[in-house]
Amino acid sequence: MTEDFIQNIQFDLFAVELVIGETATLLMAEDYVTIREVFVNNVKVEPNDDKQIFLTSSGDSLWELSEGDIVVPVENRKYTSKTMYEVDMENGSTDKYLNEQGDFTTPIISHSGVTDKNAETTFQHIDTTITKETLAENDKVTIFDSVTGKIVLTDKNNIKARYIVNVTANTFVADTTYLDFPFKCEIEVTGVTSANNAEVTFSLTQATSGDLAPICVTDTNKVIIYAKSDLGSIVIPLIKVEVVI
Amino acid sequence: MRRIYQGESVRFQLNFQSGTDLTITDFTVFDSVKVEVQTVNYPIQEIDVDVEALTIKGIIPTNVTSNLFGNVFVFLTFTKGSEVWKNKVTTELYIDKQ
């Protein structure tokens, strides 16, 4: 025996979000969607006999007018203003900060936050304006990489020319290399090899005294100058060391 | 639209179909199921039904259909504790006069 009609019945859940403005009336449409429960601040609100729920805005009772039309919190109410940063910190999001556009959700990428600064495509993070007369052992220097078009850091030993100023030469010892200049002074310059060419610029007094040979020699980690006598301690204004390619 | 005539009995079957409310696994989870029918010309009438896990079967008796005229609407009321589910089914059934 067949039925005169067959109907499928299913039970579905619906999530209903209410956005209440100044006033709102919630109509309970029984034939289509039955709204079974309404909670306001975790308190269940029952509909009236006409199946309506009136949700009052509590905003009016939070503030009152004082003298001079100044709005103040009502009695027993206290309001504290906090910066968005403070609110964010309370919420445990320490990595978010208010940016210049007032966007609280977009973290600002700081210079220190960029781990691979040479990979940054938009901004140049290397400060090339610093003037430094001498280089320490662990110093890095900036060079323009003609391959990538970027300014990058490189070890100072990769620099082909080095300028060393105000170099003290104070250890002159007897030497037989040059007959006219029987003393030499080995000036320690780390990284120099015999493959380097060095140019020593003496001061005017030193250059015209005749006490110093007009040439110098390079060897492993040193530049050697020659003199007619033990000059004690002198300061050489400039030594330029470069690689002979 | 299926057409029958007043005084003829009507058999119907409601099949359970899984929805998104996973707490409702079949018709037996309800404490009571009430089925009512109505046409536009006559007050709502409650119908006796047999409730099984996946089906609800019933017959609109002749003494009821003899008073109905027009499209048949079925009102369903499911009760579980203090919770009530209501639904209205618009059938493809039309009761005509003899």
Short mmCIF file of C-alpha atoms in Angstrom, two decimals:
data_model
loop_
_atom_site.label_atom_id
_atom_site.label_comp_id
_atom_site.label_asym_id
_atom_site.label_seq_id
_atom_site.Cartn_x
_atom_site.Cartn_y
_atom_site.Cartn_z
CA MET A 1 0.00 0.00 0.00
CA THR A 2 1.47 3.35 -0.98
CA GLU A 3 1.16 6.58 0.91
CA ASP A 4 -0.71 9.52 -0.48
CA PHE A 5 2.19 11.76 0.46
CA ILE A 6 5.68 11.34 1.91
CA GLN A 7 7.64 14.11 3.53
CA ASN A 8 11.25 14.20 4.75
CA ILE A 9 11.82 15.87 8.11
CA GLN A 10 15.23 17.15 9.26
CA PHE A 11 16.38 19.24 12.19
CA ASP A 12 18.98 21.91 11.54
CA LEU A 13 20.82 24.32 13.79
CA PHE A 14 20.90 27.97 12.94
CA ALA A 15 23.21 30.59 14.34
CA VAL A 16 21.48 33.95 14.54
CA GLU A 17 23.49 37.07 15.26
CA LEU A 18 21.63 40.14 16.29
CA VAL A 19 23.05 43.58 15.85
CA ILE A 20 21.01 45.98 17.88
CA GLY A 21 20.92 49.69 17.14
CA GLU A 22 18.94 52.27 19.04
CA THR A 23 15.93 49.98 19.38
CA ALA A 24 15.06 46.62 17.90
CA THR A 25 12.10 44.29 17.85
CA LEU A 26 12.79 40.64 17.39
CA LEU A 27 9.97 38.99 15.46
CA MET A 28 9.57 35.29 16.02
CA ALA A 29 8.60 33.78 12.68
CA GLU A 30 7.06 30.56 13.82
CA ASP A 31 6.35 29.08 10.42
CA TYR A 32 9.91 29.24 9.20
CA VAL A 33 12.53 29.57 11.90
CA THR A 34 11.69 29.23 15.54
CA ILE A 35 14.06 31.17 17.74
CA ARG A 36 13.98 29.10 20.86
CA GLU A 37 16.10 31.07 23.27
CA VAL A 38 17.51 34.56 23.48
CA PHE A 39 20.21 35.47 25.96
CA VAL A 40 21.36 38.98 26.78
CA ASN A 41 24.51 39.12 28.87
CA ASN A 42 24.00 35.46 29.73
CA VAL A 43 20.48 36.13 31.00
CA LYS A 44 17.63 34.42 29.20
CA VAL A 45 15.01 36.83 27.91
CA GLU A 46 11.44 35.57 27.49
CA PRO A 47 9.20 36.91 24.73
CA ASN A 48 5.97 38.69 25.56
CA ASP A 49 2.49 37.39 24.66
CA ASP A 50 2.92 38.73 21.14
CA LYS A 51 6.13 36.70 20.80
CA GLN A 52 8.23 39.84 20.79
CA ILE A 53 11.44 40.54 22.65
CA PHE A 54 12.43 44.12 23.33
CA LEU A 55 16.09 44.60 24.01
CA THR A 56 16.77 47.90 25.67
CA SER A 57 19.97 49.75 25.16
CA SER A 58 21.64 50.40 28.47
CA GLY A 59 23.69 53.24 27.09
CA ASP A 60 21.40 55.96 28.40
CA SER A 61 21.73 54.80 31.98
CA LEU A 62 25.51 54.69 31.93
CA TRP A 63 25.99 58.43 31.57
CA GLU A 64 24.24 61.51 32.84
CA LEU A 65 24.45 65.21 32.26
CA SER A 66 26.14 67.33 34.88
CA GLU A 67 26.30 71.09 35.04
CA GLY A 68 27.19 72.76 31.81
CA ASP A 69 25.95 69.87 29.70
CA ILE A 70 28.97 67.82 30.55
CA VAL A 71 28.37 64.09 30.25
CA VAL A 72 29.70 62.19 33.25
CA PRO A 73 29.38 58.58 34.35
CA VAL A 74 26.41 57.91 36.56
CA GLU A 75 26.90 57.20 40.21
CA ASN A 76 28.87 54.06 41.02
CA ARG A 77 30.14 53.96 37.47
CA LYS A 78 33.79 54.45 36.67
CA TYR A 79 35.38 54.45 33.28
CA THR A 80 39.06 54.24 32.57
CA SER A 81 40.59 55.15 29.25
CA LYS A 82 43.32 52.88 28.00
CA THR A 83 45.47 53.14 24.96
CA MET A 84 45.02 50.52 22.32
CA TYR A 85 48.49 49.29 23.12
CA GLU A 86 47.49 48.72 26.75
CA VAL A 87 44.39 46.86 25.69
CA ASP A 88 46.42 44.77 23.33
CA MET A 89 48.94 43.95 26.02
CA GLU A 90 46.13 42.87 28.34
CA ASN A 91 44.86 40.56 25.66
CA GLY A 92 48.25 38.96 25.42
CA SER A 93 49.12 40.09 21.93
CA THR A 94 52.53 41.55 22.51
CA ASP A 95 53.46 41.41 18.87
CA LYS A 96 50.82 43.88 17.71
CA TYR A 97 51.18 47.60 17.87
CA LEU A 98 49.21 50.57 16.69
CA ASN A 99 50.59 51.71 13.40
CA GLU A 100 50.47 55.14 11.83
CA GLN A 101 47.21 54.43 10.08
CA GLY A 102 45.55 53.50 13.37
CA ASP A 103 45.29 49.92 12.25
CA PHE A 104 45.63 47.86 15.39
CA THR A 105 45.74 44.45 13.78
CA THR A 106 48.61 44.95 11.38
CA PRO A 107 51.98 44.51 13.04
CA ILE A 108 54.71 46.89 12.02
CA ILE A 109 57.81 45.24 10.64
CA SER A 110 60.68 46.99 12.37
CA HIS A 111 64.27 47.12 11.27
CA SER A 112 65.25 44.78 14.05
CA GLY A 113 62.47 42.40 13.04
CA VAL A 114 63.95 41.79 9.61
CA THR A 115 66.26 38.83 9.98
CA ASP A 116 67.65 38.83 6.45
CA LYS A 117 68.21 42.48 5.75
CA ASN A 118 70.07 41.90 2.50
CA ALA A 119 67.00 40.07 1.18
CA GLU A 120 64.77 43.08 1.77
CA THR A 121 63.68 44.26 -1.66
CA THR A 122 62.15 47.62 -0.84
CA PHE A 123 64.39 49.24 1.73
CA GLN A 124 68.13 49.43 2.19
CA HIS A 125 69.01 48.58 5.77
CA ILE A 126 72.78 49.04 5.60
CA ASP A 127 74.07 52.37 6.85
CA THR A 128 76.80 53.35 4.44
CA THR A 129 77.32 56.81 5.87
CA ILE A 130 79.51 55.82 8.81
CA THR A 131 83.09 57.02 8.45
CA LYS A 132 85.66 54.79 10.05
CA GLU A 133 89.34 55.43 9.74
CA THR A 134 90.61 52.00 10.67
CA LEU A 135 89.19 48.52 10.58
CA ALA A 136 89.27 46.07 13.46
CA GLU A 137 89.73 42.38 12.92
CA ASN A 138 86.03 41.51 12.98
CA ASP A 139 84.79 44.56 11.10
CA LYS A 140 82.63 44.18 8.05
CA VAL A 141 82.51 46.79 5.34
CA THR A 142 79.85 47.65 2.82
CA ILE A 143 80.42 47.19 -0.86
CA PHE A 144 78.20 47.65 -3.88
CA ASP A 145 77.55 44.27 -5.44
CA SER A 146 77.44 44.91 -9.17
CA VAL A 147 75.83 41.50 -9.73
CA THR A 148 72.78 42.00 -7.53
CA GLY A 149 72.77 45.78 -7.56
CA LYS A 150 72.64 45.86 -3.77
CA ILE A 151 74.92 47.18 -1.09
CA VAL A 152 76.02 44.24 1.03
CA LEU A 153 78.38 43.53 3.89
CA THR A 154 81.65 41.75 3.27
CA ASP A 155 84.71 40.84 5.27
CA LYS A 156 87.35 43.55 5.26
CA ASN A 157 89.87 41.11 3.80
CA ASN A 158 87.79 41.04 0.64
CA ILE A 159 88.49 44.69 0.06
CA LYS A 160 91.27 45.09 -2.48
CA ALA A 161 92.57 48.41 -1.17
CA ARG A 162 92.99 49.33 2.46
CA TYR A 163 93.96 52.68 3.91
CA ILE A 164 95.69 52.75 7.26
CA VAL A 165 96.34 56.14 8.77
CA ASN A 166 98.72 57.35 11.49
CA VAL A 167 100.68 54.15 11.69
CA THR A 168 103.30 54.01 14.40
CA ALA A 169 106.69 52.58 13.39
CA ASN A 170 108.87 52.17 16.45
CA THR A 171 110.95 49.05 16.07
CA PHE A 172 113.91 49.71 13.80
CA VAL A 173 116.45 46.91 13.61
CA ALA A 174 119.66 46.44 11.63
CA ASP A 175 119.20 44.96 8.18
CA THR A 176 121.45 44.31 5.19
CA THR A 177 118.90 44.36 2.39
CA TYR A 178 119.77 47.82 1.19
CA LEU A 179 123.27 49.16 1.72
CA ASP A 180 122.21 52.81 1.96
CA PHE A 181 119.40 52.05 4.45
CA PRO A 182 120.82 49.54 6.99
CA PHE A 183 117.78 49.59 9.31
CA LYS A 184 114.30 48.30 8.78
CA CYS A 185 111.02 48.52 10.63
CA GLU A 186 108.38 45.83 10.16
CA ILE A 187 104.93 47.36 10.57
CA GLU A 188 102.34 44.76 11.42
CA VAL A 189 99.34 44.88 9.07
CA THR A 190 97.12 41.83 9.40
CA GLY A 191 96.12 40.25 6.12
CA VAL A 192 98.93 41.61 4.05
CA THR A 193 100.91 39.15 1.98
CA SER A 194 103.83 39.45 -0.37
CA ALA A 195 101.28 39.62 -3.15
CA ASN A 196 100.17 43.04 -1.90
CA ASN A 197 101.55 46.32 -3.02
CA ALA A 198 101.90 48.98 -0.36
CA GLU A 199 102.24 52.72 -0.73
CA VAL A 200 103.70 54.57 2.23
CA THR A 201 102.98 58.29 2.43
CA PHE A 202 105.42 59.95 4.80
CA SER A 203 104.96 63.40 6.22
CA LEU A 204 106.81 66.22 4.49
CA THR A 205 109.49 66.25 7.18
CA GLN A 206 109.92 62.48 6.98
CA ALA A 207 109.96 62.43 3.17
CA THR A 208 112.55 65.21 2.82
CA SER A 209 114.83 64.13 5.66
CA GLY A 210 116.63 61.54 3.60
CA ASP A 211 116.44 59.16 6.57
CA LEU A 212 113.79 56.93 5.01
CA ALA A 213 113.98 54.83 1.85
CA PRO A 214 111.39 55.86 -0.78
CA ILE A 215 110.24 52.27 -1.18
CA CYS A 216 108.63 49.66 1.00
CA VAL A 217 108.27 45.89 0.89
CA THR A 218 105.34 43.68 1.83
CA ASP A 219 105.42 40.27 3.44
CA THR A 220 103.04 38.12 5.44
CA ASN A 221 101.10 40.38 7.82
CA LYS A 222 103.61 43.22 7.56
CA VAL A 223 104.81 46.22 5.61
CA ILE A 224 108.56 46.88 5.83
CA ILE A 225 110.13 50.30 5.59
CA TYR A 226 113.87 51.05 5.57
CA ALA A 227 115.89 53.81 7.22
CA LYS A 228 119.43 55.07 7.47
CA SER A 229 119.37 54.81 11.25
CA ASP A 230 117.23 53.77 14.17
CA LEU A 231 114.61 56.51 14.10
CA GLY A 232 113.03 55.45 17.37
CA SER A 233 109.31 56.01 16.99
CA ILE A 234 107.69 57.79 14.07
CA VAL A 235 104.12 58.13 12.95
CA ILE A 236 103.43 57.52 9.27
CA PRO A 237 100.39 59.48 8.06
CA LEU A 238 99.16 56.89 5.57
CA ILE A 239 99.84 53.39 4.33
CA LYS A 240 97.79 52.15 1.42
CA VAL A 241 97.75 48.40 0.84
CA GLU A 242 96.22 46.89 -2.26
CA VAL A 243 96.17 43.59 -4.04
CA VAL A 244 98.06 43.28 -7.28
CA ILE A 245 95.71 41.37 -9.54
CA MET B 1 -0.65 18.20 -7.08
CA ARG B 2 -2.38 15.00 -6.05
CA ARG B 3 -6.15 15.28 -5.92
CA ILE B 4 -8.40 13.20 -3.66
CA TYR B 5 -12.00 13.64 -2.66
CA GLN B 6 -13.72 14.35 0.60
CA GLY B 7 -14.48 11.20 2.54
CA GLU B 8 -11.42 9.36 1.30
CA SER B 9 -8.75 8.44 3.81
CA VAL B 10 -5.21 9.69 3.27
CA ARG B 11 -2.07 7.78 4.15
CA PHE B 12 1.08 9.71 4.82
CA GLN B 13 4.64 9.02 5.93
CA LEU B 14 7.23 11.37 7.40
CA ASN B 15 10.82 10.19 6.97
CA PHE B 16 13.60 11.22 9.36
CA GLN B 17 16.51 12.87 7.61
CA SER B 18 19.75 13.78 9.43
CA GLY B 19 20.23 17.51 9.83
CA THR B 20 22.84 19.72 11.41
CA ASP B 21 21.31 19.39 14.88
CA LEU B 22 23.25 16.29 15.90
CA THR B 23 21.32 15.95 19.16
CA ILE B 24 18.33 14.80 17.12
CA THR B 25 19.34 11.33 15.97
CA ASP B 26 15.85 10.02 15.16
CA PHE B 27 12.21 10.52 16.05
CA THR B 28 12.49 8.47 19.25
CA VAL B 29 14.51 11.17 21.03
CA PHE B 30 11.29 13.16 21.45
CA ASP B 31 8.97 12.72 24.37
CA SER B 32 5.97 13.33 22.16
CA VAL B 33 5.13 13.94 18.52
CA LYS B 34 1.94 15.67 17.55
CA VAL B 35 0.67 15.76 13.96
CA GLU B 36 -2.17 18.06 12.94
CA VAL B 37 -3.74 18.72 9.57
CA GLN B 38 -5.63 21.67 8.26
CA THR B 39 -7.15 23.15 5.15
CA VAL B 40 -8.22 26.72 4.79
CA ASN B 41 -11.86 25.96 5.40
CA TYR B 42 -11.67 23.91 8.57
CA PRO B 43 -10.05 24.09 12.03
CA ILE B 44 -6.88 22.21 12.71
CA GLN B 45 -7.34 18.50 13.45
CA GLU B 46 -4.95 16.26 15.39
CA ILE B 47 -4.13 12.92 13.78
CA ASP B 48 -3.05 9.69 15.49
CA VAL B 49 0.31 8.51 14.24
CA ASP B 50 2.72 5.61 14.72
CA VAL B 51 6.16 6.91 15.63
CA GLU B 52 9.17 4.76 14.82
CA ALA B 53 12.84 5.65 14.77
CA LEU B 54 12.99 6.81 11.17
CA THR B 55 9.36 7.11 10.16
CA ILE B 56 6.11 8.58 11.33
CA LYS B 57 3.11 7.00 9.70
CA GLY B 58 -0.48 8.06 9.95
CA ILE B 59 -3.87 8.12 8.28
CA ILE B 60 -6.12 11.12 7.91
CA PRO B 61 -9.42 9.40 8.54
CA THR B 62 -12.46 9.73 6.38
CA ASN B 63 -14.42 11.68 8.96
CA VAL B 64 -11.71 14.34 8.86
CA THR B 65 -11.21 14.51 5.10
CA SER B 66 -14.96 14.81 4.67
CA ASN B 67 -14.72 18.24 6.23
CA LEU B 68 -11.55 19.38 4.47
CA PHE B 69 -11.36 21.26 1.21
CA GLY B 70 -8.28 22.54 -0.58
CA ASN B 71 -4.54 22.19 -0.03
CA VAL B 72 -3.59 20.11 3.01
CA PHE B 73 -1.17 21.55 5.52
CA VAL B 74 0.46 19.38 8.18
CA PHE B 75 1.62 20.88 11.45
CA LEU B 76 4.28 19.01 13.38
CA THR B 77 5.13 19.54 17.04
CA PHE B 78 8.07 17.70 18.56
CA THR B 79 8.55 17.93 22.31
CA LYS B 80 11.66 16.97 24.26
CA GLY B 81 11.62 18.02 27.88
CA SER B 82 10.96 21.74 27.92
CA GLU B 83 12.09 22.16 24.32
CA VAL B 84 9.62 22.29 21.48
CA TRP B 85 10.24 22.07 17.75
CA LYS B 86 7.46 23.15 15.41
CA ASN B 87 7.17 22.86 11.66
CA LYS B 88 4.57 23.33 9.00
CA VAL B 89 4.57 21.11 5.90
CA THR B 90 2.79 22.21 2.77
CA THR B 91 1.78 18.97 1.03
CA GLU B 92 1.11 18.31 -2.62
CA LEU B 93 -2.32 16.99 -1.62
CA TYR B 94 -5.56 18.67 -2.67
CA ILE B 95 -8.89 17.57 -1.25
CA ASP B 96 -11.75 18.24 -3.62
CA LYS B 97 -15.47 17.92 -3.25
CA GLN B 98 -17.17 14.79 -4.53
#
